[in-house]
Coordinates of C-alpha atoms and ligand atoms in Angstrom, one line a residue:
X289 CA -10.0 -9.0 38.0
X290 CA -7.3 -9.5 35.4
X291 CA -6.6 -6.4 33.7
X292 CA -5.8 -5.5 30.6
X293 CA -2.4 -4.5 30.6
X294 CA -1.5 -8.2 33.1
X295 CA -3.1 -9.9 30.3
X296 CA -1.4 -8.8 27.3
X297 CA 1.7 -9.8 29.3
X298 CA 0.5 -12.8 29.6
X299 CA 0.3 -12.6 25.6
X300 CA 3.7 -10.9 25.3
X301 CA 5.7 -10.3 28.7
X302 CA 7.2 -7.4 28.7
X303 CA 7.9 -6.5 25.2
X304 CA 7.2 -7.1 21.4
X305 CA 9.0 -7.4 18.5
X306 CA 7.8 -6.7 15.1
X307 CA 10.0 -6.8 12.4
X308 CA 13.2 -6.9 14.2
X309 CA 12.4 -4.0 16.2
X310 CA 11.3 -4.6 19.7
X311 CA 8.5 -2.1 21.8
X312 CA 7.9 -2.4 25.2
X313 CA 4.2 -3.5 25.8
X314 CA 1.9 -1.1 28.4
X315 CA -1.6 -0.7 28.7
X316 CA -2.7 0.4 25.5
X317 CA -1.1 -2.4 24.1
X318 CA -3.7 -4.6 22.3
X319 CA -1.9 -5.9 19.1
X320 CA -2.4 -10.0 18.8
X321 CA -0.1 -12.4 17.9
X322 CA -2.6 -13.6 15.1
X323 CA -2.1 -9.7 13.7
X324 CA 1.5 -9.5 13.7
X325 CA 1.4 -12.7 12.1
X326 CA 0.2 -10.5 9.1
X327 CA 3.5 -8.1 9.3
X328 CA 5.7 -8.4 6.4
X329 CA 3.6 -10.4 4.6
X330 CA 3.4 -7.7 2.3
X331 CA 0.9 -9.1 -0.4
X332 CA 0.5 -6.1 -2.0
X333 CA 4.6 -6.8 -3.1
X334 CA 4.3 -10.5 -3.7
X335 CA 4.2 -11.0 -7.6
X336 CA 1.0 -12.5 -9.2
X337 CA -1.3 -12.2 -5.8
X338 CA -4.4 -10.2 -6.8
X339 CA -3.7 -7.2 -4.5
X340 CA -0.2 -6.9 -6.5
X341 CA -2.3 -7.1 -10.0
X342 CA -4.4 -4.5 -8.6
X343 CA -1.5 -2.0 -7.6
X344 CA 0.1 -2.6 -10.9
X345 CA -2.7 -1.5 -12.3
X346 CA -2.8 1.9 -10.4
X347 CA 0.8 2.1 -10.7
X348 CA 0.7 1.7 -14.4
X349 CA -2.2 4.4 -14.8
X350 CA -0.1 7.0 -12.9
X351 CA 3.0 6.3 -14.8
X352 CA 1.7 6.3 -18.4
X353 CA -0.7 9.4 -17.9
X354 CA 1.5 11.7 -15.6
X355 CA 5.1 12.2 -17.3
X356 CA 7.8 15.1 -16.9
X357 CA 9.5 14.6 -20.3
X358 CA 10.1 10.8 -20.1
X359 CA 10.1 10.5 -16.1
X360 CA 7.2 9.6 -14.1
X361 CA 5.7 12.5 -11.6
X362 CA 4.3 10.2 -9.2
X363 CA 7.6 8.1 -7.3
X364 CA 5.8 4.8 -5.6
X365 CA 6.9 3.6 -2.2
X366 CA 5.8 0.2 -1.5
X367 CA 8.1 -0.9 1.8
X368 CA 7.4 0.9 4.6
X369 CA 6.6 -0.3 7.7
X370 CA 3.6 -0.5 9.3
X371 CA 4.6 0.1 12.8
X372 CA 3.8 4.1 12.9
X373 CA 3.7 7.0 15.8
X374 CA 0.6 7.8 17.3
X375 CA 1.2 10.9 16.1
X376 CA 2.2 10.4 12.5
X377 CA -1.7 8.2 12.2
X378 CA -3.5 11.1 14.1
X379 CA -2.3 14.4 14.9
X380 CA -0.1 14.8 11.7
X381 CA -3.9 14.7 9.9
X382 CA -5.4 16.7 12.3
X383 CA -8.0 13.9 13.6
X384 CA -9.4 15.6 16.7
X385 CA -9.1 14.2 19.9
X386 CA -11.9 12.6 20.4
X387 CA -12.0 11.2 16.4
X388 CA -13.5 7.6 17.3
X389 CA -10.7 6.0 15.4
X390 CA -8.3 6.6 18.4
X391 CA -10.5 4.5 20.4
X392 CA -8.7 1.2 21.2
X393 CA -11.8 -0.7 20.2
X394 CA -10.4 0.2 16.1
X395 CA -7.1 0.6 15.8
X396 CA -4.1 -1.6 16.9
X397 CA -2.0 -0.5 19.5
X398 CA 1.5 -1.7 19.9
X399 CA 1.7 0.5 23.3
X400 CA 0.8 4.3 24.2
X401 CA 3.5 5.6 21.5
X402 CA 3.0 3.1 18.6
X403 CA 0.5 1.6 17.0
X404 CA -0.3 -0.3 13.2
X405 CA -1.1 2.0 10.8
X406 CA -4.9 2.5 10.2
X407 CA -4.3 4.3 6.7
X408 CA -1.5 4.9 4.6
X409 CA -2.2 8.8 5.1
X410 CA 0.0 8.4 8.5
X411 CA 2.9 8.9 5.9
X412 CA 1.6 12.1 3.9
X413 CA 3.0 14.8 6.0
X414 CA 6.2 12.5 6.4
X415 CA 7.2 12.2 2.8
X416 CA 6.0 15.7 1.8
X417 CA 8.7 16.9 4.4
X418 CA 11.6 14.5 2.9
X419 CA 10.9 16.8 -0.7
X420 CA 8.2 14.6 -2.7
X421 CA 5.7 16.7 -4.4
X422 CA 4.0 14.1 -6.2
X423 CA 4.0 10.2 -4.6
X424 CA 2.0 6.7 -4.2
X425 CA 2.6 4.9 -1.4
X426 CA 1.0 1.5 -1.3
X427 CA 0.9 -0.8 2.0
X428 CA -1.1 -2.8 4.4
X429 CA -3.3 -1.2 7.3
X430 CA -5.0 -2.5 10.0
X431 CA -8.1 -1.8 11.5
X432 CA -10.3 -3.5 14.6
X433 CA -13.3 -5.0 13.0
X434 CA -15.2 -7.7 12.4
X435 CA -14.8 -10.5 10.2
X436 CA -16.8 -11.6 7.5
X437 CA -16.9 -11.6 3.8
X438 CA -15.7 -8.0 3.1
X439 CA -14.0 -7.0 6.3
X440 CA -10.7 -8.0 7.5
X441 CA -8.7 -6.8 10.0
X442 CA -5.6 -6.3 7.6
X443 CA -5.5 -4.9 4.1
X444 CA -4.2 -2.6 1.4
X445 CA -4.3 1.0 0.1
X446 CA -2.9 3.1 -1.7
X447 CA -2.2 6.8 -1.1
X448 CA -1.3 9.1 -3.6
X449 CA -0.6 12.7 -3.4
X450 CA 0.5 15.5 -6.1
X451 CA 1.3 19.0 -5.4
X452 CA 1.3 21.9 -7.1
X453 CA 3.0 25.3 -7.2
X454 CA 1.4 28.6 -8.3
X455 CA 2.8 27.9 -11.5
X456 CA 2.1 24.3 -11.9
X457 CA -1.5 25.0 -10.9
X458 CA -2.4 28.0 -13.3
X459 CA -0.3 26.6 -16.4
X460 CA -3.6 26.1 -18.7
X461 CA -5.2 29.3 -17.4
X462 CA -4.8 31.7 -20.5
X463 CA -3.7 34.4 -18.7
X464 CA -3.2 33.8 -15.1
X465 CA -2.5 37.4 -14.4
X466 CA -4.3 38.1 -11.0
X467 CA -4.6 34.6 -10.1
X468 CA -3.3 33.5 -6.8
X469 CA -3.4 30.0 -4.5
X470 CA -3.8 32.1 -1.5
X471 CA -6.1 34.9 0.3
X472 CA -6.8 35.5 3.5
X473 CA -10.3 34.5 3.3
X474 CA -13.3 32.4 4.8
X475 CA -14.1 28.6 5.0
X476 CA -17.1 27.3 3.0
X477 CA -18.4 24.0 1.7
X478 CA -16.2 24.6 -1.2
X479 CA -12.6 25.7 0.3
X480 CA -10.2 26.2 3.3
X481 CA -10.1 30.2 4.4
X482 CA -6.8 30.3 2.9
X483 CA -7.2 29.0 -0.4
X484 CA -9.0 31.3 -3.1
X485 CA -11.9 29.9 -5.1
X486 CA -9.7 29.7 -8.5
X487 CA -6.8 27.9 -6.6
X488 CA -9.4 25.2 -5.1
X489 CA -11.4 24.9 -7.6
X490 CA -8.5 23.9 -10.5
X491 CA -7.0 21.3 -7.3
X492 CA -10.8 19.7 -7.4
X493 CA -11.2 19.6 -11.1
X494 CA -6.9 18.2 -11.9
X495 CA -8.1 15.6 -8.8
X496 CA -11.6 14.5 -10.1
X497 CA -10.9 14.3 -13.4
X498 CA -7.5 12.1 -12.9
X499 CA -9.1 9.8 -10.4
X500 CA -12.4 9.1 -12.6
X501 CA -9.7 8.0 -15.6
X502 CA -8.0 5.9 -13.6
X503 CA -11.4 4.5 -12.3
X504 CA -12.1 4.1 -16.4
X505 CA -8.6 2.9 -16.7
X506 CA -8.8 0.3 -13.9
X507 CA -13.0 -0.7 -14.9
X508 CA -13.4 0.2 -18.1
X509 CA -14.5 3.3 -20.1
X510 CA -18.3 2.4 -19.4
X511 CA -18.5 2.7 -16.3
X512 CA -20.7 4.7 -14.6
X513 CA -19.3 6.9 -11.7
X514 CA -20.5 9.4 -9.0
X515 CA -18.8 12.3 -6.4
X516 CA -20.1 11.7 -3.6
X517 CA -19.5 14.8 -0.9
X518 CA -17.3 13.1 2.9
X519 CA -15.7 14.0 5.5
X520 CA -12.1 13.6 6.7
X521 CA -10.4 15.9 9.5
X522 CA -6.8 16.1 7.0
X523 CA -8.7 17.5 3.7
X524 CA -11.1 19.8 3.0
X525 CA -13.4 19.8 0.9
X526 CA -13.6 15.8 1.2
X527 CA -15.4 13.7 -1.7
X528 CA -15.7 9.5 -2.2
X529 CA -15.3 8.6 -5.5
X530 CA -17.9 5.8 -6.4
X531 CA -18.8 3.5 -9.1
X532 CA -21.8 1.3 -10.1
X533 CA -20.5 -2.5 -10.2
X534 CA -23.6 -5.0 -11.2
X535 CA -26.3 -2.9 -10.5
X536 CA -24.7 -1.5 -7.3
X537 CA -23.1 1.8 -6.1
X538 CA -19.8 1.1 -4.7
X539 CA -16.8 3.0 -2.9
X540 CA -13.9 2.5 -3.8
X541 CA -11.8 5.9 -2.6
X542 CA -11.4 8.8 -0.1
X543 CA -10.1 12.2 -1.4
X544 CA -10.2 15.8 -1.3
X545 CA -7.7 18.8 -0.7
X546 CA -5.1 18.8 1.7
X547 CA -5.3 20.8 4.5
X548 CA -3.1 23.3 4.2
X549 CA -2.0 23.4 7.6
X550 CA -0.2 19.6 6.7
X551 CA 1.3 21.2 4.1
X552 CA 2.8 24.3 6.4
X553 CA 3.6 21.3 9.0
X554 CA 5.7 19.7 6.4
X555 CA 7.3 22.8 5.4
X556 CA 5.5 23.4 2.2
X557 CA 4.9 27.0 1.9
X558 CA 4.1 27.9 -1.7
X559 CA 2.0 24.7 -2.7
X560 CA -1.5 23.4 -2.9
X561 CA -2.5 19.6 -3.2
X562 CA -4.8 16.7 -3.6
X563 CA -4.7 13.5 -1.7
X564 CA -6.9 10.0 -2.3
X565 CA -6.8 6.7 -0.4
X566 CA -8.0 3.7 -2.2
X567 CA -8.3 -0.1 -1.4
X568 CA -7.3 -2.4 -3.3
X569 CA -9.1 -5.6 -1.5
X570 CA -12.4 -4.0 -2.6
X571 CA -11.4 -3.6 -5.6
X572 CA -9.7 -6.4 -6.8
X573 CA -13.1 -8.0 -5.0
X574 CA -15.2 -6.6 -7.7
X575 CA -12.6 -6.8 -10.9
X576 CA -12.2 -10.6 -10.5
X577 CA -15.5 -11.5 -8.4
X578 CA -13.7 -12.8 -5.4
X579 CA -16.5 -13.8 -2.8
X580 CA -14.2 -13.3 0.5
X581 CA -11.9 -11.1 1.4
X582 CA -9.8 -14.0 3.1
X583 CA -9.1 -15.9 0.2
X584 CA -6.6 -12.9 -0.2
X585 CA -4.6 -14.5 2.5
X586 CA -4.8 -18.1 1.0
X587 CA -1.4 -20.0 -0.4
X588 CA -3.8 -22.3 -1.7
X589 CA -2.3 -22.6 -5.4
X590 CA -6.1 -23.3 -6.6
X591 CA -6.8 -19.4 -5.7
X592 CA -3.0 -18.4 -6.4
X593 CA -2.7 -20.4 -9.6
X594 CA -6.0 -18.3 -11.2
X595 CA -3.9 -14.9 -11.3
X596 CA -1.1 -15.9 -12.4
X597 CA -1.0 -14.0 -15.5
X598 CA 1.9 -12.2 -17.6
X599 CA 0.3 -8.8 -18.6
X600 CA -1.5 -6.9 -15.1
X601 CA -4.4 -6.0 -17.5
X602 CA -6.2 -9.5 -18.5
X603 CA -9.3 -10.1 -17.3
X604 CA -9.7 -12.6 -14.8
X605 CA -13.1 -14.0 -13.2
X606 CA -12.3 -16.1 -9.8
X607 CA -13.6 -19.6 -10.2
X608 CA -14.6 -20.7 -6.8
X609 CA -12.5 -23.6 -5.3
X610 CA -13.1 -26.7 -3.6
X611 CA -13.2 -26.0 0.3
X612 CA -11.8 -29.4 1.1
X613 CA -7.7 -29.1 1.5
X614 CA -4.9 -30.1 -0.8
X615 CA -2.8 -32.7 -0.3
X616 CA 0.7 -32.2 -2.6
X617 CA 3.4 -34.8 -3.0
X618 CA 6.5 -34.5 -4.9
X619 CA 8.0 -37.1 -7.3
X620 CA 11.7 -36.7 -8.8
X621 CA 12.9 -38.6 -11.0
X622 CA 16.3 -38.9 -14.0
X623 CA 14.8 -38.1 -17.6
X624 CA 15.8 -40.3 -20.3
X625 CA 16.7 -39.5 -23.7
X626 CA 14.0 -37.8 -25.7
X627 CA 12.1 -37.2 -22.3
X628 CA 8.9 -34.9 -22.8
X629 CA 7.2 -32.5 -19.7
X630 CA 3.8 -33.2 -21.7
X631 CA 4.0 -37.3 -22.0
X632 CA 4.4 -37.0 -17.9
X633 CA 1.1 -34.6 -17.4
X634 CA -0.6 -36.5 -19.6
X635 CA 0.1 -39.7 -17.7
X636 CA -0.6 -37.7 -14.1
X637 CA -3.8 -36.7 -15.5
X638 CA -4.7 -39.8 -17.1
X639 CA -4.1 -41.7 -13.8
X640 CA -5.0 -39.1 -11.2
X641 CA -7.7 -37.9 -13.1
X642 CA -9.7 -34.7 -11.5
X643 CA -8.3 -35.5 -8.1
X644 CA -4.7 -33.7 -9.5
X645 CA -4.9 -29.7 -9.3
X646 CA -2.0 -29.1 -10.7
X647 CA 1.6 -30.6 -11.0
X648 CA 4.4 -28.1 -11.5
X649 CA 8.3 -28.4 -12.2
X650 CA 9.6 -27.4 -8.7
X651 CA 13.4 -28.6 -9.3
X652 CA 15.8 -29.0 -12.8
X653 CA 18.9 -30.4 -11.9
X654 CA 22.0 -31.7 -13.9
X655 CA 24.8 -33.4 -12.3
X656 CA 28.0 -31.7 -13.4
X657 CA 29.9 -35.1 -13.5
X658 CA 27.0 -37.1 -15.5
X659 CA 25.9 -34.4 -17.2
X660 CA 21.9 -36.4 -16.2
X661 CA 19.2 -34.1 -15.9
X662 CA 16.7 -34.9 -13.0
X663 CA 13.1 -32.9 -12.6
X664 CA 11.7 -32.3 -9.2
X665 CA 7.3 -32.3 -9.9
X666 CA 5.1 -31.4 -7.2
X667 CA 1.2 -32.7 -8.0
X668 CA -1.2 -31.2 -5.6
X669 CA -4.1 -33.4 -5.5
X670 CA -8.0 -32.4 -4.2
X671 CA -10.8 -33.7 -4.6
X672 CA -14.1 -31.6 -5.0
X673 CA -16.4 -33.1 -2.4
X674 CA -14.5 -34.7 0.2
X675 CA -11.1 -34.5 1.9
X676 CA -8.5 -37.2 0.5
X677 CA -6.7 -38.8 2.9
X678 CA -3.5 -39.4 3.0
X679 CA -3.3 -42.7 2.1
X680 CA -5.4 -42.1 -0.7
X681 CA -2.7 -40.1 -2.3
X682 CA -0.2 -42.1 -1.8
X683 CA -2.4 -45.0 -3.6
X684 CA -2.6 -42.6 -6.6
X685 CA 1.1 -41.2 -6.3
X686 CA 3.0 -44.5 -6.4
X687 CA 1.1 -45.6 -9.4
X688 CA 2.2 -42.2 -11.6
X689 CA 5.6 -43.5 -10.0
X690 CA 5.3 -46.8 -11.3
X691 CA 3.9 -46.3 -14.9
X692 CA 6.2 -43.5 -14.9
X693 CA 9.3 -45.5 -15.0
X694 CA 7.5 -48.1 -16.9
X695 CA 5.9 -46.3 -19.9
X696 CA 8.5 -42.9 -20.0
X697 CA 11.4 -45.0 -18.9
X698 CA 12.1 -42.7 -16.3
X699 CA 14.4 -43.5 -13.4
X700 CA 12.8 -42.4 -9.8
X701 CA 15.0 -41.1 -7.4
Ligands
FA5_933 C1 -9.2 6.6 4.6 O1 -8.6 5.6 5.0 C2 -8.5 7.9 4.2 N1 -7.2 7.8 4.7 C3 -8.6 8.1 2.7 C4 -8.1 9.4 2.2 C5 -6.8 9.6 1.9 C6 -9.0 10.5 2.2 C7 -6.3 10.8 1.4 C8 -8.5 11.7 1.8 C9 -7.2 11.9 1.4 P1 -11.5 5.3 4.4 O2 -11.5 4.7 5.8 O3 -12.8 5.6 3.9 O4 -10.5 6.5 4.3 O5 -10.8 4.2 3.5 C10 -10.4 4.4 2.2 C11 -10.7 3.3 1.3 O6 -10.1 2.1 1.9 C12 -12.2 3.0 1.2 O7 -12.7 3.7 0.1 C13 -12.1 1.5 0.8 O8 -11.8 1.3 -0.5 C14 -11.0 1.0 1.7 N2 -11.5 0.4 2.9 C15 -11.8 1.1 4.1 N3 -12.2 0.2 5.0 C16 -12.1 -1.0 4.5 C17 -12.3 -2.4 5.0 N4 -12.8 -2.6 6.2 N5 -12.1 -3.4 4.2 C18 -11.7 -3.2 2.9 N6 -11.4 -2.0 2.4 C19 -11.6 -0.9 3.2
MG934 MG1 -14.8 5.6 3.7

């Protein structure tokens, strides 16, 4: 019998590198090379993809609504790795150890030490420790699943925490004489032992009432919303925040005070907090109507083209795309005098016809000595029932070339 650990040498020998750091691999190891294809790819960074819309949007809710003077509270963190301890994912949250996320049936382990991330929580303790009281931290996880329509085995959160001194907390409390964040107390539905009842109760009520505007800032004012009470081993009490999208009740984040022990293990004494995890596949899902939660990974420019929009707030609805594949082919040519970008899409579109996608200037050149311009166009071409061949194309493409040079007096190069 093959085992596991010969065969993911057989997959990597005796070592892996992922973003120019290399692990040795062992029998825990069961990251794929189809996964760490998905390393650095960092969607959630790449300007005018969905996922980055969606963050913006988050982003741009934090920094408007929470302000110290002019300054943001909330410092974002969008560029760390995804490679984390064991440790850092599980026992830095107190997950238990039997918590069925350990198993290596759903998460991704790189060996016995390292694995991918399964939530961006693994870097809460972490950044509390390094002095942030109040951060977002967006990035891609990865999880073992299946695949289908909403579930991928990569894809995007955001984490966000704020914390709160003694002062901080009781600032609106008329007179907050008497008032304290801790007691040596007991645990109930409501709060940890050590928190009192006022402290908890003002960390639920700043949490909830910031995450349902920034559910109204994200969906609209009308939208209708629910607490819903959870579980998670690093907060306590635990609540998912949902909302009704076309007729349906939908979750769309994780939250709930942090466990004070994090805080203690991260060298926060004197401070309370609230944490939420969000993802933005799901949401971006419902805000534009995207059917599959793979088209997030698609360079097609018939899904890329449909976001690319200047300001993060217009609304968008996905039009599906043909499933058949693009064919693009570039054309270059000198401009002559009195040249015009809109004769040449004109005569594209009047000669390719709905087979052309879209055409975009891809190169501008001027040579110093001439002082010529040249334009580099790339035309993708599809066509919505079948898949053009490449022949076809090039029928299509050397005409454009032809009446190009003909009618716009054009030189191709
Ligand atoms: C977590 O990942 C917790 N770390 C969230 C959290 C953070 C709780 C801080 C408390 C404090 P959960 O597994 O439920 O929880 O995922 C959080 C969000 O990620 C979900 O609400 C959902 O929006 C998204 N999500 C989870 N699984 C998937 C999936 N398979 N595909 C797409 N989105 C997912
Ligand atoms: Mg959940």
């Amino acid at each position: 019998m093959v085992s596991q650990a010969t065969s993911q040498n057989q997959l990597f020998g005796e070592s892996v590198s992922i973003s120019g750091t290399t692990y040795e691999t062992d029998t825990m190891t069961n990251v794929t090379p189809k996964i760490l294809e998905k390393v650095g790819k960092n969607l959630h960074n790449r300007k005018k993809h969905p996922l980055n819309l969606m963050r913006w949007r988050i982003q741009n809710f934090f920094n408007d609504n929470f302000l110290k003077g002019r300054t943001p509270v909330f410092s974002v963190h969008d560029d760390i790795k995804p490679v984390v301890t064991l440790e850092q994912n599980f026992d830095s949250l107190l997950a238990p150890a039997d918590h069925p996320s350990r198993k290596p049936t759903d998460s991704y382990y790189v060996n016995s030490s390292y694995m991918l991330r399964a939530h961006t929580s693994a870097h809460q303790r972490d950044m509390m420790k390094s002095g942030l009281d109040a951060f977002l931290l967006v990035g891609d996880v990865y999880r073992r699943d299946e695949i289908d329509a909403t579930h991928y085995p990569v894809f995007h959160q955001v984490e966000g925490v704020r914390l709160f001194s003694q002062r901080e907390l009781f600032s609106n409390v008329a007179d907050p004489t008497g008032l304290s964040l801790f007691e040596d107390g007991r645990k109930t539905d409501h709060k940890q032992a050590i928190h009192t009842m006022e402290s908890a109760k003002l960390v639920e009520h700043d949490m909830k009432s910031s995450l349902e505007k920034m559910a109204n800032h994200i969906f609209g004012k009308d939208i209708e919303s629910r607490w819903v009470d959870a579980y998670f081993p690093f907060t306590h009490p635990s609540w998912e925040l949902e909302i009704k999208h076309q007729g349906e009740w939908l979750e769309v984040l994780g939250c709930g005070i942090m466990e004070q022990e994090i805080l203690k293990s991260a060298g926060v004494d004197h401070k309370v907090g609230w944490a939420f995890g969000i993802g933005l596949e799901r949401l971006a899902m419902k805000l534009y109507s995207i059917p599959d939660i793979r088209l997030f990974w698609s360079e097609d420019t018939g899904f890329m083209s449909q976001f690319d929009v200047d300001d993060v707030n217009t609304p968008i609805t996905y039009k599906p795309i043909s499933q058949f594949p693009q064919c693009s082919n570039d054309i270059s040519f000198w401009l002559p005098d009195g040249y015009s970008e809109n004769d040449f899409y004109d005569l594209v579109r009047t000669i390719g016809g709905d087979l052309v996608e879209q055409v975009s200037l891809v190169d501008d050149f001027c040579n110093p000595k001439t002082q010529r311009h040249s334009h580099c166009y790339r035309i993708v071409y599809r066509h919505m029932e079948k898949t053009l061949t490449q022949k076809e194309v090039n029928v299509i493409h050397e005409a454009i070339q032809q009446q190009a040079a003909d009618l716009l007096g054009v030189e191709i190069r």
